[in-house]
Coordinates of C-alpha atoms and ligand atoms in Angstrom, one line a residue:
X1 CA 77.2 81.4 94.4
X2 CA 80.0 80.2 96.1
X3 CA 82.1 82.0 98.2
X4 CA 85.9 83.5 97.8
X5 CA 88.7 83.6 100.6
X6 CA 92.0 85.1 100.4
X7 CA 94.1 82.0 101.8
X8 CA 98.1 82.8 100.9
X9 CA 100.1 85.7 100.6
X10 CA 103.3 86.6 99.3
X11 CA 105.7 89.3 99.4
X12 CA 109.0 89.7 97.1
X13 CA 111.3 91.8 98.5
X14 CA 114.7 93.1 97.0
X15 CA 118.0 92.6 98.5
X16 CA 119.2 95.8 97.3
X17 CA 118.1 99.4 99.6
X18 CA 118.1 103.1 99.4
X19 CA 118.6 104.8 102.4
X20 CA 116.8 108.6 101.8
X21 CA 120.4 110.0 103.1
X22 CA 122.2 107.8 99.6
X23 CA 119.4 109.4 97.7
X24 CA 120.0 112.6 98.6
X25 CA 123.6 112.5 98.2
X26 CA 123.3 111.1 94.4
X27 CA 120.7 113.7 94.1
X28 CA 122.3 116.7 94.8
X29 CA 126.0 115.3 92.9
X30 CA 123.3 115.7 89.7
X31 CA 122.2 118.7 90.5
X32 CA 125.6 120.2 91.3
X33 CA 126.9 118.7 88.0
X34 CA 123.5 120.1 85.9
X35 CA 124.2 123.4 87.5
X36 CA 127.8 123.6 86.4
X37 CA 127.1 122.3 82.6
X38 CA 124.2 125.2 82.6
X39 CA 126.0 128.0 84.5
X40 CA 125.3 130.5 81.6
X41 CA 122.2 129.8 81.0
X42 CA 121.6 130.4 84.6
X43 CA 123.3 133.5 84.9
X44 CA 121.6 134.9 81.6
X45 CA 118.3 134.0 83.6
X46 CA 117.5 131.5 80.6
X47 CA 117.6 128.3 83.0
X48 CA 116.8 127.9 86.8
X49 CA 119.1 126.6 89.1
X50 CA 118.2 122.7 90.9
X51 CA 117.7 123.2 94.3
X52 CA 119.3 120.6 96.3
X53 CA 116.8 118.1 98.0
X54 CA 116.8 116.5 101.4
X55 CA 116.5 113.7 103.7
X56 CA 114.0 115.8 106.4
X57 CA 112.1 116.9 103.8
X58 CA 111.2 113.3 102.4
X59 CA 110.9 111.7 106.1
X60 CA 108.5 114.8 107.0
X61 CA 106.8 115.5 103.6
X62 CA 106.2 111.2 102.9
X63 CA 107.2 109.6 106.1
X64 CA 109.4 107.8 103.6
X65 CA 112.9 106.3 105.5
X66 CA 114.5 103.9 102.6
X67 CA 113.0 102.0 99.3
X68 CA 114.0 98.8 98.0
X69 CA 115.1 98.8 94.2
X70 CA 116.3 95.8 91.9
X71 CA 119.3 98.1 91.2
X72 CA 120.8 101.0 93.1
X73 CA 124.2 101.5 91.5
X74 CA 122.4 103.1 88.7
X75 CA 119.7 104.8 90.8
X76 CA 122.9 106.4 93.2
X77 CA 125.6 107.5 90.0
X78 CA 124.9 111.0 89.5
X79 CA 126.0 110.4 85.6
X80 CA 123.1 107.7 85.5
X81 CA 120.4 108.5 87.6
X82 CA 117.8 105.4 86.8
X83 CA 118.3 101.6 87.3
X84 CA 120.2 99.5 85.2
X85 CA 118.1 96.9 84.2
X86 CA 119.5 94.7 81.2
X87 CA 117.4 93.9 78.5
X88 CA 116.9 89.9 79.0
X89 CA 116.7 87.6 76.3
X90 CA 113.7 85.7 74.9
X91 CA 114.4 82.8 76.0
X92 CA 115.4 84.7 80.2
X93 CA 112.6 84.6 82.1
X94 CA 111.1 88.8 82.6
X95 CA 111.8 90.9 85.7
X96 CA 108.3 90.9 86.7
X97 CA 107.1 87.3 86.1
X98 CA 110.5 86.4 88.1
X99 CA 109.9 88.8 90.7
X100 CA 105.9 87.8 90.8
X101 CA 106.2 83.8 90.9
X102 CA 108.8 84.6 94.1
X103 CA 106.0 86.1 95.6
X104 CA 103.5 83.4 94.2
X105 CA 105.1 80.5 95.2
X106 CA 104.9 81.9 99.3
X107 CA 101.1 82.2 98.7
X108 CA 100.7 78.9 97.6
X109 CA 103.0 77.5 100.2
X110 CA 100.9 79.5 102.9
X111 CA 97.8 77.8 101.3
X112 CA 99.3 74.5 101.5
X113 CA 98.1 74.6 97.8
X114 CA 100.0 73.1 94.4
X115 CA 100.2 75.4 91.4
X116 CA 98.2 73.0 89.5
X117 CA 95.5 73.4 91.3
X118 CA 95.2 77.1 90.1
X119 CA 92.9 78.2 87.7
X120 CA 93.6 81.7 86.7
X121 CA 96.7 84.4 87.3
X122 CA 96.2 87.9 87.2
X123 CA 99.0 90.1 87.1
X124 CA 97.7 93.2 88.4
X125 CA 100.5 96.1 88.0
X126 CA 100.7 99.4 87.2
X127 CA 103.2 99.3 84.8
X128 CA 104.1 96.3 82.7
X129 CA 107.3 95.4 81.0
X130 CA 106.1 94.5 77.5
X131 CA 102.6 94.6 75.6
X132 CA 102.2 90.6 75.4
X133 CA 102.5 87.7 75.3
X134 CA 100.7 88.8 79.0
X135 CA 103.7 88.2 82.0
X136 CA 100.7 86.9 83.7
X137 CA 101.0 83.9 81.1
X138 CA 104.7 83.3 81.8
X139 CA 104.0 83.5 85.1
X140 CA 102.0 80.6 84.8
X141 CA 104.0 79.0 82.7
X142 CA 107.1 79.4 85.4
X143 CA 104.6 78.2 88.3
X144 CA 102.7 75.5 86.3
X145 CA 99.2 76.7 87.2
X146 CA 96.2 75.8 84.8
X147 CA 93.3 77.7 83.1
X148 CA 94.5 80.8 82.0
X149 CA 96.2 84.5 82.9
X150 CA 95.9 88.1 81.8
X151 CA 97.2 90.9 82.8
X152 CA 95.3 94.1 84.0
X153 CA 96.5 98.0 85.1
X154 CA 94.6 100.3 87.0
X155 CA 98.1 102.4 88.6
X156 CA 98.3 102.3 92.2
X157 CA 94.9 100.3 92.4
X158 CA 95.4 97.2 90.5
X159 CA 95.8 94.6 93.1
X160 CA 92.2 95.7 94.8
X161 CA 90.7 95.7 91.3
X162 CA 92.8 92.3 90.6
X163 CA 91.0 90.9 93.9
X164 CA 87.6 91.8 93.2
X165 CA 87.8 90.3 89.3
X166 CA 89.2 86.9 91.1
X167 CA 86.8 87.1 93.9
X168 CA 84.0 88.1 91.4
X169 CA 84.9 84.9 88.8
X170 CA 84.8 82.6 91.8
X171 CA 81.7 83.6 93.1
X172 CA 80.0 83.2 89.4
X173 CA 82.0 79.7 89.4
X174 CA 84.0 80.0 86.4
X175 CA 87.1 79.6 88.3
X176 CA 87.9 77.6 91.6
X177 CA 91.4 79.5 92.9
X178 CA 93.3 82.4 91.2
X179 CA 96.8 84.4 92.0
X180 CA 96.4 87.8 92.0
X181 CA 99.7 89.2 91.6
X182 CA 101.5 92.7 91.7
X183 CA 105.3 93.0 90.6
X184 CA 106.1 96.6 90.3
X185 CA 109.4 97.9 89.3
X186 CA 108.6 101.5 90.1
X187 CA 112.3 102.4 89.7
X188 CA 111.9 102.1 86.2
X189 CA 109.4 104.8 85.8
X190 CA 109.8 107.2 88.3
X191 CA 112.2 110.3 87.2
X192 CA 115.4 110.7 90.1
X193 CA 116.1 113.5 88.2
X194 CA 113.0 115.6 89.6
X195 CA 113.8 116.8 93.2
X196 CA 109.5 117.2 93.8
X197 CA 109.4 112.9 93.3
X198 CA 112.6 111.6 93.3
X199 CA 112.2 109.8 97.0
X200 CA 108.6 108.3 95.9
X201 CA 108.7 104.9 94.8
X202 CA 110.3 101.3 95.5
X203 CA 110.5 97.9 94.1
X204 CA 108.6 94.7 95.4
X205 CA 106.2 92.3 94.4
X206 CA 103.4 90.7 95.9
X207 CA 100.6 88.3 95.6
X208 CA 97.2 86.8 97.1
X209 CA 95.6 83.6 96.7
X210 CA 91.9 84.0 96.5
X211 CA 90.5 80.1 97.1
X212 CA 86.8 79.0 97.2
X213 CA 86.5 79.1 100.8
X214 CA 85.0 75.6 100.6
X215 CA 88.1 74.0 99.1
X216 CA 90.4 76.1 101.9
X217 CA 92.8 73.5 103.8
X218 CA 93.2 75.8 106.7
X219 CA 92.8 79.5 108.0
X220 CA 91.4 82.0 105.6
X221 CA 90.0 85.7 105.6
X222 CA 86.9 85.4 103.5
X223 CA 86.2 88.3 100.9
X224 CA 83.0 89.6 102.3
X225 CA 82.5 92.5 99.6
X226 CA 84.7 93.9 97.0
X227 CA 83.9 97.8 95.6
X228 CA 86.3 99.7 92.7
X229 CA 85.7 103.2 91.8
X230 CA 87.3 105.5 89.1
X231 CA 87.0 108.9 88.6
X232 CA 89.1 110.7 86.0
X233 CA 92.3 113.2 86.3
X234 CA 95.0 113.9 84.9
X235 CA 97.1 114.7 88.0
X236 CA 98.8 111.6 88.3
X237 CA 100.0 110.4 84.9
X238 CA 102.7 108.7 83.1
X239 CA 102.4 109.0 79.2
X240 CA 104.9 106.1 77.8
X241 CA 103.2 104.0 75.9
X242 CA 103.4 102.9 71.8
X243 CA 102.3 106.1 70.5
X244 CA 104.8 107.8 72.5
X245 CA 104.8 110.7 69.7
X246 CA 105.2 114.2 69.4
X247 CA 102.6 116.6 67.4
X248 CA 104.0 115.7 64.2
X249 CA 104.1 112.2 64.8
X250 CA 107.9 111.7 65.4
X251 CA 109.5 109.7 68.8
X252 CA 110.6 111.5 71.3
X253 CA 112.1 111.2 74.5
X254 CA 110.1 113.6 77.1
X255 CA 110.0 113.9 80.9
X256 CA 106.3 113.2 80.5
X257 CA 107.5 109.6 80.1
X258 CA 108.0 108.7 83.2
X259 CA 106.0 109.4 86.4
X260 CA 104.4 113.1 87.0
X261 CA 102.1 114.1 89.4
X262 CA 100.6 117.3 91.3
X263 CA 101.1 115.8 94.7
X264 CA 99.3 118.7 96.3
X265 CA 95.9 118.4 94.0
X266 CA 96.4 114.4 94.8
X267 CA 96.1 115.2 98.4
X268 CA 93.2 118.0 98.3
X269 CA 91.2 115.4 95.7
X270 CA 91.7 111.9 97.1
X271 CA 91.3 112.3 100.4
X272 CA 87.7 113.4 100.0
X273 CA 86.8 110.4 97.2
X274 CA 88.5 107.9 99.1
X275 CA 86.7 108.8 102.4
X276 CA 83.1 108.7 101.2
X277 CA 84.4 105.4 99.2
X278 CA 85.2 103.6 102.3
X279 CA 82.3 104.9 104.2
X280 CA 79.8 104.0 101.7
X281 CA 81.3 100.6 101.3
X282 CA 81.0 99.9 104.8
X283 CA 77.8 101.6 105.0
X284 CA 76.3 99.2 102.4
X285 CA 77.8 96.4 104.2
X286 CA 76.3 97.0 108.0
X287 CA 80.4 97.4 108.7
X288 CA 80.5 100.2 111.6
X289 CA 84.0 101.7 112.6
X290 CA 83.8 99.5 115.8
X291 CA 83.8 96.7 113.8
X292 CA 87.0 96.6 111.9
X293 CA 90.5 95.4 113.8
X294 CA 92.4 96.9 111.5
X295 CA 92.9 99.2 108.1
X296 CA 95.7 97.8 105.2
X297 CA 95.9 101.1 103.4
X298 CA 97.8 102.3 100.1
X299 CA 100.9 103.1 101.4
X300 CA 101.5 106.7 99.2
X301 CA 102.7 108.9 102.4
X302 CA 101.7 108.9 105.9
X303 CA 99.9 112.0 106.4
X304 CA 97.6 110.6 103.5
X305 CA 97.3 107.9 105.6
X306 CA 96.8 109.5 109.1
X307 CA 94.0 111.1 107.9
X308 CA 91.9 108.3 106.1
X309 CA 92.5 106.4 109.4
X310 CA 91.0 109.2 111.6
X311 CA 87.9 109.7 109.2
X312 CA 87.0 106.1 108.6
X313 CA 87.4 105.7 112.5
X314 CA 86.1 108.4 113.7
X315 CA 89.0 109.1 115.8
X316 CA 93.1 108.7 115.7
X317 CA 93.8 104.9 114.8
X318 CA 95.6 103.6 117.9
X319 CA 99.3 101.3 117.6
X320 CA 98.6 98.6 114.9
X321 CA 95.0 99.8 113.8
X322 CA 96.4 101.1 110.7
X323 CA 99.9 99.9 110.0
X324 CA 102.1 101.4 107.5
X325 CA 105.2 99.7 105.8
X326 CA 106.2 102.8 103.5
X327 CA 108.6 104.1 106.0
X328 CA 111.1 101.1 104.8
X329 CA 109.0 100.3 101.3
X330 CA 108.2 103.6 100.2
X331 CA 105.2 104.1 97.8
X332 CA 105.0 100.0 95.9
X333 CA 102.2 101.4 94.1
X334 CA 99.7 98.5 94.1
X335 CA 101.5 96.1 96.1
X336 CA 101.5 99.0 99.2
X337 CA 98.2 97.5 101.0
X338 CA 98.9 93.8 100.1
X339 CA 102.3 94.2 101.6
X340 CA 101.2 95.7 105.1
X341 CA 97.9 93.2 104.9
X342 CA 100.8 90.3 104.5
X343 CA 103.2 91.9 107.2
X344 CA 100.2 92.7 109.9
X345 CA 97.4 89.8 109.6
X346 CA 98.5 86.5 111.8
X347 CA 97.1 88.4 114.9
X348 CA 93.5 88.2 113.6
X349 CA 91.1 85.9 115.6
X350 CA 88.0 84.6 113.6
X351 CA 85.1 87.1 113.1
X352 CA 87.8 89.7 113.2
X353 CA 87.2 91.7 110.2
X354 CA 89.4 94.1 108.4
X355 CA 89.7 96.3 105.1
X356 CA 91.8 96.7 102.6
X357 CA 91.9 99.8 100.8
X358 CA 94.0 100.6 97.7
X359 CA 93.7 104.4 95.7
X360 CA 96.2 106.4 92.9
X361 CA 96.0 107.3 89.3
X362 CA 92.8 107.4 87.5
X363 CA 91.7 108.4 89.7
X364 CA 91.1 105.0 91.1
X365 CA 89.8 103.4 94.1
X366 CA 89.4 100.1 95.3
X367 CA 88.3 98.5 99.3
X368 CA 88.2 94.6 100.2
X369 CA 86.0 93.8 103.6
X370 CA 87.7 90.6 104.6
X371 CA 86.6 88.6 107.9
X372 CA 88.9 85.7 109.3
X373 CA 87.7 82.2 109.5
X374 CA 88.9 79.2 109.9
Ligands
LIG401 N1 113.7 118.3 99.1 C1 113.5 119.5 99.7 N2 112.4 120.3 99.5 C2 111.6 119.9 98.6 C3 111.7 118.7 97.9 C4 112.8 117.9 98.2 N3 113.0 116.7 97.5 N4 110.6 118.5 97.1 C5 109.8 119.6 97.2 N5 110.4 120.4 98.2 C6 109.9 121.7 98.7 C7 109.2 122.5 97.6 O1 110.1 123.2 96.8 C8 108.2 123.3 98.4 O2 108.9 124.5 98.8 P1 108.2 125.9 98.8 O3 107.1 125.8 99.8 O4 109.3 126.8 99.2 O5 107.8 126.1 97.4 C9 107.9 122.5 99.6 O6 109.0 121.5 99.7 C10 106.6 121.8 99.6 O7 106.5 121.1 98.3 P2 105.3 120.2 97.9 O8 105.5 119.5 96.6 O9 104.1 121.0 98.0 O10 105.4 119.1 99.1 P3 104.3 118.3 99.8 O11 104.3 118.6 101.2 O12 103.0 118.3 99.0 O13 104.9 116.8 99.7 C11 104.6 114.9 98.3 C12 105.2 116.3 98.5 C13 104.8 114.4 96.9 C14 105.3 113.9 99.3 C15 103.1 114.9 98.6 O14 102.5 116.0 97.9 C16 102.4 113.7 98.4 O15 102.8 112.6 98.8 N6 101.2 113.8 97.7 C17 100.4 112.6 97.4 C18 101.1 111.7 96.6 C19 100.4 110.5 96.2 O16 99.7 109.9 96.9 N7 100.6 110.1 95.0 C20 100.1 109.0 94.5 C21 101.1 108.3 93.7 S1 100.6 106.8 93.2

């Protein structure tokens, strides 16, 4: 069994932002301008009025400040209200795989390692811009790695999930280095026309390299254990796929397309699973609370955040014990942990250990015990 590290990371970071304030403003011009097309129908009692939404409630209900998106002037024109993303041509490279090798290319520069030298890319995302040939392959392709590349979703959770099937394939020794890789356009599934989600998600991608720790040329946090759980619900869900279909079989466009959730059940049913998910894990690993510099959690919303924290440690997580990057990120889906583990790792000391800790839609859940060496 040989053993994997996590040697390179990456981040991908738009040049375009959201503050909540342009949200809001774009927000409300829509629901001003739905209003007045639907005044009768409101007045007859038929229809219910949009309520306008608002900066303090995003920064107190998410802890959300701004997002980064690959386009805002379709996100901010009321008549609009998504990105504009144009459809590339075959022979254009995709959004994600551009996007992903960005972020690719700093691992392997961080690793001091060539592209060549990779055998395997996993693009681990929770939603992907086309059913194959796999952006994981073009990615690849663009980079100039070897062996081979799939993609893989599990929502929120993929990158944790991404890093144990790497970690797990290097330890078997059927691969010697792999890219685990996260570009996720969430402004291209979430709905800015609903005022309960419209301030959720951002743009970004991100990616690890996971090395034998034998073959590392320097530094390196090595994977000490890996543990995914699923548990099913239907309370975070996004229904587009091929059979996108209504009863009779027919396409249609629905607001079940695009991200839905019951962000009050996600709260009062995560918390609890994730919790006993990262207790056990450390349990079953002889990691105690005293033992860990630092937490890279999802990054969802803060309060989510401030409690897992408090519960893993046993008390409130003091400056830099549990760093969150949503304020100016928002929710990255599974790039959220990898981001803050990127942003808030050169301080560690070897035998300093850490976890990462990734949870969303499935339900899923997924932790990485990693311990610097170098
Ligand atoms: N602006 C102003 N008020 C708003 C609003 C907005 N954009 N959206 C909702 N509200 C109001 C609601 O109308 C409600 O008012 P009421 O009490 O008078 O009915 C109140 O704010 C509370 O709404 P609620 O949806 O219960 O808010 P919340 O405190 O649960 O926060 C989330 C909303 C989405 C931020 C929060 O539920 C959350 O983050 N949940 C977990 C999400 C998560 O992890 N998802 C995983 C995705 S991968």
């Amino acid at each position: 069994m040989f053993e994997p590290a996590i040697t390179g990371s990456g981040v991908f970071t738009p040049d375009q932002s959201i503050s909540n304030d342009e949200l809001v403003v774009a927000f409300n011009a829509y629901a001003d301008a739905w209003n007045a097309d639907h005044a009768q129908a409101i007045a007859a009692g038929k229809a219910e009025a949009m309520q306008h939404s608002s900066s303090d409630f995003i920064k107190a209900a998410s802890g959300i400040e701004r997002r980064y998106v690959l386009d805002k002037t379709g996100v901010l024109d009321p008549a609009v209200m998504h990105p504009l993303l144009p459809a590339r041509e075959m022979d254009q490279i995709s959004a994600m795989a551009e996007m992903g090798v960005d972020a690719c290319q700093k691992a392997l520069d961080m690793a001091g390692v060539a592209a060549v030298e990779v055998d395997a890319v996993i693009c681990a995302a929770s939603n992907h811009e086309r059913a194959y040939p796999a952006i994981a392959i073009e990615i690849q392709e663009a980079l100039g790695t070897g062996g081979f590349g799939f993609d893989m979703n599990v929502a929120c959770s993929s990158a944790t999930f991404g890093i144990q099937a790497a970690a797990d394939m290097i330890r078997a020794g059927s691969i010697r280095r792999a890219l685990v890789v996260n570009p996720e356009i969430c402004s291209a599934h979430l709905e800015w026309r609903d005022r309960d989600c419209h301030f959720i998600f951002g743009d970004v991608a991100t990616a690890v390299l996971i090395e034998r720790a034998d073959l590392a040329k320097g530094p390196r946090f090595t994977i000490k254990s890996t543990r995914c759980a699923t548990q099913f619900s239907n309370n975070i869900r996004n229904n587009n796929g091929f059979l996108r279909r209504t009863r009779d079989g027919h396409m249609e466009d629905r607001r079940d397309m695009q991200f839905m959730q019951n962000g009050r059940k996600v709260f009062k049913e995560v918390l609890p699973l994730v919790s006993k998910h990262i207790a056990e894990h450390m349990d079953s690993e002889g990691v105690e609370a005293a033992d860990l510099k630092r937490l890279w959690l999802h990054q969802a919303n803060k309060t989510m955040n401030d409690y897992i924290g408090k519960k893993v440690l046993g008390r409130v997580p003091e400056d830099g014990e549990q760093p969150n990057i949503l304020q100016d990120y928002a929710n990255t889906s599974s790039a959220g942990s990898i981001i803050a583990f990127a942003q808030y790792s050169d301080d560690f000391a070897p035998g300093d250990t850490g976890l990462i800790c990734s949870f969303g839609a499935g339900y899923s859940v997924g932790s990485v015990i990693v311990e610097k060496t170098t």
